[in-house]
XYZ file of C-alpha atoms in Angstrom:
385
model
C 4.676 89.458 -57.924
C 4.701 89.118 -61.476
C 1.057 89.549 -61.953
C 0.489 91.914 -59.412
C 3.131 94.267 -61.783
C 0.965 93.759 -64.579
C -2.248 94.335 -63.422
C -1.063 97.698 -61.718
C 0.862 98.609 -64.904
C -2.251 98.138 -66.664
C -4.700 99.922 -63.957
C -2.234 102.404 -64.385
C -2.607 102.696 -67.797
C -6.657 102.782 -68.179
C -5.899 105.505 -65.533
C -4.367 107.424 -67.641
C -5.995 107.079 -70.872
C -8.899 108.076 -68.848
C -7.691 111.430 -67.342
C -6.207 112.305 -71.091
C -9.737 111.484 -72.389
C -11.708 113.776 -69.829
C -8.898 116.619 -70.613
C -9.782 116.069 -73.998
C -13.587 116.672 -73.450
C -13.156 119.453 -70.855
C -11.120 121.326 -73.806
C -13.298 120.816 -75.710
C -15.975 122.241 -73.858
C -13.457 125.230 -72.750
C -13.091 125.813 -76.637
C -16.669 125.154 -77.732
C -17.796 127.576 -74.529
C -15.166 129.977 -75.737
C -16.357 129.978 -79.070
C -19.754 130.570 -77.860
C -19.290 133.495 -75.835
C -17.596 135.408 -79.259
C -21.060 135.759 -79.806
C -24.224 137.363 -78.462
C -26.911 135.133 -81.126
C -26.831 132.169 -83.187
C -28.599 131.319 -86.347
C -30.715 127.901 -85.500
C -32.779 127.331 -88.829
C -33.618 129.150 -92.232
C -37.349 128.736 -93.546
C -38.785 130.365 -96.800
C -43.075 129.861 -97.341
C -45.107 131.435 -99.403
C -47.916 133.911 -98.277
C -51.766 134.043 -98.997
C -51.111 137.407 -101.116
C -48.174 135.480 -103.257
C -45.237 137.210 -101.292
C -42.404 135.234 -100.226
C -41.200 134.794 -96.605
C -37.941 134.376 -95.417
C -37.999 133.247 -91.593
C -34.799 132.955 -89.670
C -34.825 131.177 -86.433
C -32.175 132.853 -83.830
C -31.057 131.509 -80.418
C -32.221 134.443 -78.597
C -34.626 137.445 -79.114
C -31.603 140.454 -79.276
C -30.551 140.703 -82.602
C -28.978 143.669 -84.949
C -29.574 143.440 -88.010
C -28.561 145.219 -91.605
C -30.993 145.075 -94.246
C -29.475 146.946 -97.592
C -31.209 146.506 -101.114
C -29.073 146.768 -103.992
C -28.799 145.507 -107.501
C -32.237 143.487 -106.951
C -30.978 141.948 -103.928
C -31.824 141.835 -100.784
C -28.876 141.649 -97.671
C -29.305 140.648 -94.247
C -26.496 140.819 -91.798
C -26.803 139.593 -88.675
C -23.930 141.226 -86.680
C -22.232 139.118 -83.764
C -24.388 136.275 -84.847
C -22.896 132.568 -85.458
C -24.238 130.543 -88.341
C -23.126 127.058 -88.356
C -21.709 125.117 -91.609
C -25.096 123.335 -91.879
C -27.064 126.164 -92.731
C -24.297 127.916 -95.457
C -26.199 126.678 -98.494
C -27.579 128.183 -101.881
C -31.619 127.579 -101.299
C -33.939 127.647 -105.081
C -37.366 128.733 -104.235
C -38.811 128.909 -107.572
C -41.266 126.248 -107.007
C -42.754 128.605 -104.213
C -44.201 130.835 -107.441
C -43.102 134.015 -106.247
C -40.717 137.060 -106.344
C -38.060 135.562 -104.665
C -35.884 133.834 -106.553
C -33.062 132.068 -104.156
C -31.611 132.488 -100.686
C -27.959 132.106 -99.860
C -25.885 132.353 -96.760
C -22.413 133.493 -96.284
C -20.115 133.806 -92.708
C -18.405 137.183 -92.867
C -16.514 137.326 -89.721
C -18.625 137.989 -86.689
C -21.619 138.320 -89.493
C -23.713 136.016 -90.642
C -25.219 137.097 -93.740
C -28.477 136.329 -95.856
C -28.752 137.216 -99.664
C -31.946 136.820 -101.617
C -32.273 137.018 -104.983
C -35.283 138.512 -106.567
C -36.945 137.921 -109.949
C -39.109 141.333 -110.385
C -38.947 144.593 -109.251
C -40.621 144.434 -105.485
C -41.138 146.234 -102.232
C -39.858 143.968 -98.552
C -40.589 144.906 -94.546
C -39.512 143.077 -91.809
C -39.987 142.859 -88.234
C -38.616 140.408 -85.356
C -41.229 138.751 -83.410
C -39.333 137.272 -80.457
C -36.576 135.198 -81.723
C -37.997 134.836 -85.444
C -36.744 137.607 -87.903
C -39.111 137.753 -90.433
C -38.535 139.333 -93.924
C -41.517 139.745 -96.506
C -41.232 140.390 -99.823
C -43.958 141.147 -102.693
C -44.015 142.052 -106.216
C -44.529 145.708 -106.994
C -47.775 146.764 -109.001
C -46.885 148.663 -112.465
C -49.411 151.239 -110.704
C -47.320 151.200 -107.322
C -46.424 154.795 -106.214
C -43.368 154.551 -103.845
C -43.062 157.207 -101.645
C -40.679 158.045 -98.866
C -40.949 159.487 -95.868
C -39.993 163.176 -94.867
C -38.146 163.829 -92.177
C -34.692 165.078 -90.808
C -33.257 161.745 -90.860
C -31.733 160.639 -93.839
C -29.777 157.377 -92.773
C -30.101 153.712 -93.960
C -32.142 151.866 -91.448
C -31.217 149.010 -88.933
C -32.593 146.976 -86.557
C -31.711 146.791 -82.981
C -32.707 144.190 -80.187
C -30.918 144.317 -76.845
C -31.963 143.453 -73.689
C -29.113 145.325 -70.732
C -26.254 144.687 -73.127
C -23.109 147.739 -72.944
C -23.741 150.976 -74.571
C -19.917 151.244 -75.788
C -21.212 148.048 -78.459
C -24.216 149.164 -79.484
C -22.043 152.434 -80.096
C -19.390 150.099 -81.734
C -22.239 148.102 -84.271
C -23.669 151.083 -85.274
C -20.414 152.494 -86.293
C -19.290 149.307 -88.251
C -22.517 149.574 -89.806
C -21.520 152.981 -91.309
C -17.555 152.113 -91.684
C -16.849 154.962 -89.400
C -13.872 155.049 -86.645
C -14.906 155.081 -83.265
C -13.503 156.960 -80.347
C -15.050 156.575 -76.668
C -14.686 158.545 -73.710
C -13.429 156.593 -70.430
C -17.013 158.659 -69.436
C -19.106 156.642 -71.493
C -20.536 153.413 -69.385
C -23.754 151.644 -68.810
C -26.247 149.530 -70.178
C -28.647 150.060 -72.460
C -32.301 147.902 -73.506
C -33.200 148.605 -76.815
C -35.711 147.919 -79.685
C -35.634 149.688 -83.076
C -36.923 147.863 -85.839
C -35.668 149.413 -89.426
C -34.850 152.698 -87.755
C -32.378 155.256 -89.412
C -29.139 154.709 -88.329
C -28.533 158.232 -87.099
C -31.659 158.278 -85.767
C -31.013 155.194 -83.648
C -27.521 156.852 -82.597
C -29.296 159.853 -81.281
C -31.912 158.306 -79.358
C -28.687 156.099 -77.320
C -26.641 158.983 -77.165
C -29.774 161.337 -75.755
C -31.216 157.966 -72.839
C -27.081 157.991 -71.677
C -26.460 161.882 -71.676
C -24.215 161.371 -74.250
C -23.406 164.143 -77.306
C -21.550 163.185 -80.782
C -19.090 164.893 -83.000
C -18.205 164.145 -86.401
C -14.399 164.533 -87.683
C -14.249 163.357 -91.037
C -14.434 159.556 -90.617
C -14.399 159.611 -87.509
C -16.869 159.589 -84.518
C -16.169 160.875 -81.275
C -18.754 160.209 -78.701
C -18.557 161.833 -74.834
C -20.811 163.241 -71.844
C -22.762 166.348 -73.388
C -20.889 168.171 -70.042
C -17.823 166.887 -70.790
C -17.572 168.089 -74.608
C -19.116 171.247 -73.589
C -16.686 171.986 -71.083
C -13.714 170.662 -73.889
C -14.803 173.318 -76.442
C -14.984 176.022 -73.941
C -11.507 175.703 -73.384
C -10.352 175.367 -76.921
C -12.468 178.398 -77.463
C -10.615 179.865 -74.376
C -7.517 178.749 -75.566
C -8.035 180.205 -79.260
C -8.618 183.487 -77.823
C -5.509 183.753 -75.636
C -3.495 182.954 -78.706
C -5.226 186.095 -80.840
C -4.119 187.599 -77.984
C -0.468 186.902 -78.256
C -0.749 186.907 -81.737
C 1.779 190.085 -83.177
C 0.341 192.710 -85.159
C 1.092 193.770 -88.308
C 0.027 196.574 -91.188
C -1.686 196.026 -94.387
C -2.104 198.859 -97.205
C -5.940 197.690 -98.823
C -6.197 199.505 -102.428
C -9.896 200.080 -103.185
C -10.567 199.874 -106.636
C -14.397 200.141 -107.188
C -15.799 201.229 -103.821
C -14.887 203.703 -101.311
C -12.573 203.410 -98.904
C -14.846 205.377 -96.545
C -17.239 203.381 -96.446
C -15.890 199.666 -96.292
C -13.896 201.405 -93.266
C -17.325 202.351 -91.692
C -18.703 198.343 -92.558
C -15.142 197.652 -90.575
C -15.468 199.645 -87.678
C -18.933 198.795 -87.027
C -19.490 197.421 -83.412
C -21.999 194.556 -84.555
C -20.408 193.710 -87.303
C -16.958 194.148 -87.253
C -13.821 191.940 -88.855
C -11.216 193.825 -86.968
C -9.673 192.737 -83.423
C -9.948 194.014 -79.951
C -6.346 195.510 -80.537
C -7.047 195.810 -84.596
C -7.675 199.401 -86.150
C -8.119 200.532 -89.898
C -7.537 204.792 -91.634
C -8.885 205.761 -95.071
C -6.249 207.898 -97.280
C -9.342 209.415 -99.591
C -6.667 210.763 -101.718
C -5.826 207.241 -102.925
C -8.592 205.162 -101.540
C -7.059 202.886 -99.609
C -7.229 201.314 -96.553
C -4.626 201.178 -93.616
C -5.516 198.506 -91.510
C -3.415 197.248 -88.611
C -4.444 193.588 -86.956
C -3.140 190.234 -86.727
C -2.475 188.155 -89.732
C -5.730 186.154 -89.778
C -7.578 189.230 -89.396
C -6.330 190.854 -92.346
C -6.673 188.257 -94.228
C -10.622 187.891 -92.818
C -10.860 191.338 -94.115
C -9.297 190.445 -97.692
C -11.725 188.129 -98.360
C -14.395 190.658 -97.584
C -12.940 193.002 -100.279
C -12.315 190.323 -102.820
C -16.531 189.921 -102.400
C -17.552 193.796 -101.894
C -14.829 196.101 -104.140
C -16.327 194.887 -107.293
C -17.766 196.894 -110.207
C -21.521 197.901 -109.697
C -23.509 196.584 -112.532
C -24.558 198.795 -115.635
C -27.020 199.013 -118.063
C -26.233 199.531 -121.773
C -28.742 201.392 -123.913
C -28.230 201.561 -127.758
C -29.951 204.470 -129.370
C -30.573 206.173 -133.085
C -31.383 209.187 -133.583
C -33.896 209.944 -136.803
C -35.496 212.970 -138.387
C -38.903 213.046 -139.926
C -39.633 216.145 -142.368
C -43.536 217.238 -142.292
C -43.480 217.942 -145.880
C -42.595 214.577 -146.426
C -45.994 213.875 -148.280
C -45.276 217.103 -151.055
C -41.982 214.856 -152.512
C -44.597 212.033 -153.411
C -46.648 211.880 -156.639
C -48.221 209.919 -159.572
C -48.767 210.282 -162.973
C -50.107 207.164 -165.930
C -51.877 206.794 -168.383
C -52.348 204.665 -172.058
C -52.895 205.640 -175.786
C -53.692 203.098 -178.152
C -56.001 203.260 -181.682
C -57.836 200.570 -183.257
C -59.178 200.230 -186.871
C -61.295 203.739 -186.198
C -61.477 204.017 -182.510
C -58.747 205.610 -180.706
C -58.074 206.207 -176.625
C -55.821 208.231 -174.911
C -55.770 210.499 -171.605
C -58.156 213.073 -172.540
C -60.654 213.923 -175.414
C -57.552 216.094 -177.420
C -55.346 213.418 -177.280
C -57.890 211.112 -178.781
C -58.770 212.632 -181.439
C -55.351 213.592 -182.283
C -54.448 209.471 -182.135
C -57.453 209.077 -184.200
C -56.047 212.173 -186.845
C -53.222 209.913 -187.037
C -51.004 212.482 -185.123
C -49.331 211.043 -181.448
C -50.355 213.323 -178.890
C -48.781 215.587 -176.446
C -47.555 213.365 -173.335
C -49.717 216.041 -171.007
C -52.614 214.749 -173.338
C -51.581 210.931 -172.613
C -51.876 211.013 -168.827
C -55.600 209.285 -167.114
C -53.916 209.995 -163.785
C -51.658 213.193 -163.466
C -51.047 214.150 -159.709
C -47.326 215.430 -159.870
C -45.200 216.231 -157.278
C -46.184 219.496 -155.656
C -43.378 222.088 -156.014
């Protein structure tokens, strides 16, 4: 009896170190399973090589072929993020590729949440593309020419580009990803279901967003920060009835009167502007008078009216612009020239010779007798009287 106890209290034992082992290992598997489905790609291997043309290759090796990707350059660097992609603790290292002789200077990986994230470093200024060939990622990078003309392309989107890669995954997270890729705030209608397969590489973000929202029938609107995406029906119909609703308040709204002095312009006619059919400020229930005596305006409306039509003075009863012309006024006299006249001449005597305006005043210098000053002059035009 003895060893019969023993031997059972030891079956009994291996028993249950058994069962906790397998519990172990199946929560393990839960967990690691768990873990797993928090993401929709995994990172299996990093390779950098080195091209015919000198440009460096960064090659990342994913799990599966759907990726989305950020690539941002900034500060020399270049930033990969790999959104709802896991990275394991193997592969977060700082890589030196200097020996590879080319622009790229290091590679190093970070986990940022549900991220995994790729920065290279970069020795030179340089130009990059990338593509994703089934479940490689590939990023290129060259050294830019001193000759290099960059050049961007026109068009009417104006986003930062990303890459998308689905194959039938939920429309309400590709929504979601591009959001978080633009820090906006997201809000859904209960409307907005489906799947979506999708490739984009290095897209515009907005771009991207309206080529989703137009496949699903879906329409966006943008309130400050935040994103509000719906059925194009469904918003139409919304705004109709805030529209509706806006004009049953003017409606109810009470009316009051406003006295409008006109300073520069005349009350007539800003009157006439106001009671034009086509283009007109004023209410269905809203009226405005002219008092010419004054020129002012009685106008009777609601509040936000009236205040519409303030702002329409403050941009129209405003001085017209003038011209200032200096002038001088000066008279000319035709006998200007009679008042102008010249008279010179020179007397001098040497030894026996003597010179002076005319022959008489010579030869009275030469006497030894100073002439008459009429008899001095070579040039005697006076003025005429």
């Amino acid at each position: 009896m003895m060893i019969k106890i023993k031997t059972s209290c030891r079956l009994l034992h291996i028993i249950n170190k058994a069962v906790i082992m397998l519990c172990v290992v199946l929560a393990g598997q839960t967990l690691a399973q768990q873990d797993s489905n928090d993401f929709i790609n995994e990172i299996d291997s990093i390779d950098f090589r080195r091209g015919e043309q000198g440009e460096g290759k960064v090659l990342v090796f994913l799990q599966k072929n759907s990726a989305a990707v950020d690539v941002v350059e900034q500060n020399g660097r270049i930033q990969l993020d790999f959104h709802d992609t896991k990275i394991s603790d193997e592969l977060l290292y700082q890589l030196d590729v200097l020996d590879f002789a080319t622009v790229v200077k290091g590679i190093e990986t970070f986990r940022e949440g549900d991220k995994a994230r790729l920065v290279i470093e970069t020795l030179d200024a340089f130009t990059y593309s990338y593509q994703q060939i089934d479940e490689v990622f590939h990023l290129v990078v060259q050294k830019r020419e001193a000759d290099q003309i960059k050049t961007a392309a026109a068009g009417q989107y104006v986003g930062r580009a990303i890459s998308l890669n689905f194959q039938d995954i939920p429309v309400r997270t590709v929504l979601q990803i591009i959001a978080d890729y633009n820090g906006f705030n997201l809000v859904t209608s209960d409307s907005v279901t489906g799947n979506i397969t999708l490739r984009l590489d290095g897209t515009p973000w907005d771009q991207a967003l309206d080529i989703v929202l137009k496949v699903r029938g879906l329409d966006k609107r943008m309130d400050g920060n935040i994103l509000m995406i719906a059925p194009s029906d469904e918003l139409a119909a919304r705004e109709a009835k805030e529209l509706q609703a806006q004009q049953q308040v003017e409606q109810l709204e009470p009316l009051i009167s406003e006295f409008l002095p006109i300073n520069y312009a005349k009350a007539a006619d800003i009157a006439a502007l106001l009671n034009n059919k086509e283009a007109t400020l004023l209410s269905a229930r809203g009226n405005v008078a002219v008092d010419d005596r004054t020129n002012t305006l009685l106008v009777k409306d609601t509040a936000t009216t009236i205040e519409n039509v303030r702002r329409l003075l403050r941009r129209l009863d405003v001085p017209v612009k003038q011209v200032l012309i200096e002038s001088r006024m000066v008279t000319v006299k035709d006998n200007v020239r009679d008042e102008i006249g010249l008279r010179w001449g020179f007397s001098d005597q040497q030894n026996d010779r003597a010179w002076s305006g005319n022959a008489p005043g010579a030869n009275n210098l030469a006497g030894g007798t100073v002439p008459a000053l009429n008899d001095r002059w070579n040039v005697n035009l006076p003025v005429a009287n």
